[in-house]
Tab-separated table of C-alpha atoms in Angstrom:
chain	number	residue	atom	x	y	z
A	1	MET	CA	-54.672	72.677	-94.885
A	2	ALA	CA	-54.849	68.978	-95.789
A	3	LYS	CA	-51.063	68.686	-95.553
A	4	LEU	CA	-51.133	70.169	-92.045
A	5	ASP	CA	-53.854	67.730	-90.943
A	6	GLU	CA	-51.855	64.825	-92.357
A	7	ILE	CA	-48.735	65.862	-90.454
A	8	LYS	CA	-50.736	66.285	-87.234
A	9	GLU	CA	-52.202	62.797	-87.645
A	10	ILE	CA	-48.722	61.327	-88.160
A	11	LEU	CA	-47.511	63.146	-85.023
A	12	ASN	CA	-50.401	61.751	-82.988
A	13	THR	CA	-49.670	58.232	-84.238
A	14	LEU	CA	-45.994	58.595	-83.374
A	15	ARG	CA	-46.874	59.845	-79.885
A	16	ILE	CA	-49.122	56.846	-79.309
A	17	ALA	CA	-46.379	54.493	-80.522
A	18	LEU	CA	-43.924	56.222	-78.189
A	19	SER	CA	-46.280	55.860	-75.216
A	20	ILE	CA	-46.891	52.173	-75.886
A	21	THR	CA	-43.189	51.480	-76.364
A	22	VAL	CA	-42.219	53.239	-73.127
A	23	GLY	CA	-44.947	51.304	-71.300
A	24	ILE	CA	-43.587	48.010	-72.621
A	25	ILE	CA	-40.073	49.017	-71.570
A	26	VAL	CA	-41.260	49.798	-68.033
A	27	VAL	CA	-42.996	46.419	-67.730
A	28	LEU	CA	-39.975	44.583	-69.129
A	29	ILE	CA	-37.554	46.319	-66.785
A	30	GLY	CA	-39.827	45.444	-63.867
A	31	SER	CA	-39.842	41.792	-64.871
A	32	ILE	CA	-36.069	41.823	-65.412
A	33	ILE	CA	-35.504	43.203	-61.907
A	34	ASN	CA	-37.929	40.679	-60.443
A	35	ARG	CA	-36.193	37.738	-62.153
A	36	TYR	CA	-32.793	39.039	-61.041
A	37	ASP	CA	-33.966	39.349	-57.430
A	38	LEU	CA	-35.270	35.777	-57.532
A	39	GLY	CA	-31.969	34.561	-58.951
A	40	ARG	CA	-33.491	33.436	-62.234
A	41	VAL	CA	-30.873	34.696	-64.647
A	42	ASP	CA	-31.763	32.444	-67.563
A	43	GLU	CA	-32.693	32.676	-71.244
A	44	ILE	CA	-35.874	34.637	-70.530
A	45	PHE	CA	-33.897	37.185	-68.502
A	46	TRP	CA	-31.374	37.752	-71.292
A	47	THR	CA	-34.094	37.832	-73.951
A	48	ALA	CA	-35.917	40.534	-71.993
A	49	VAL	CA	-32.691	42.537	-71.645
A	50	SER	CA	-32.102	42.265	-75.403
A	51	VAL	CA	-35.665	43.301	-76.192
A	52	CYS	CA	-35.273	46.326	-73.891
A	53	PHE	CA	-32.244	47.495	-75.848
A	54	VAL	CA	-34.102	47.054	-79.143
A	55	LEU	CA	-37.074	48.999	-77.781
A	56	ILE	CA	-34.814	51.793	-76.538
A	57	PHE	CA	-33.387	52.072	-80.049
A	58	PHE	CA	-36.981	52.131	-81.363
A	59	VAL	CA	-37.779	54.996	-78.968
A	60	LEU	CA	-34.831	56.954	-80.338
A	61	VAL	CA	-36.090	56.419	-83.895
A	62	ILE	CA	-39.590	57.599	-82.923
A	63	VAL	CA	-38.218	60.701	-81.183
A	64	ASN	CA	-36.162	61.497	-84.285
A	65	LYS	CA	-39.243	61.186	-86.510
A	66	LEU	CA	-41.284	63.325	-84.113
A	67	SER	CA	-38.628	66.010	-84.300
A	68	LYS	CA	-38.584	65.961	-88.101
A	69	LYS	CA	-42.373	66.146	-88.359
A	70	THR	CA	-42.494	69.012	-85.872
A	71	LYS	CA	-39.960	70.923	-87.942
A	72	GLU	CA	-42.031	70.147	-91.031
A	73	ILE	CA	-45.042	71.873	-89.446
A	74	LYS	CA	-42.838	74.878	-88.710
A	75	ASP	CA	-41.900	75.081	-92.396
A	76	LEU	CA	-45.544	75.209	-93.474
């Protein structure tokens, strides 16, 4: 039973991390679009684009871990 509770806690933590990461991506994309519309394609614009790609990769890693942990519960 303790193993199951531990896995559930890890899943909840991963879900929270996923939610926060997606929220950050949404805000960054909004600011990228705003800067593009204003014609401010500068270092901040390209940094935000780069950070978005890194965060999208991070989302894929989190989804992969969520999948593995869900399968681990199935095996118990």
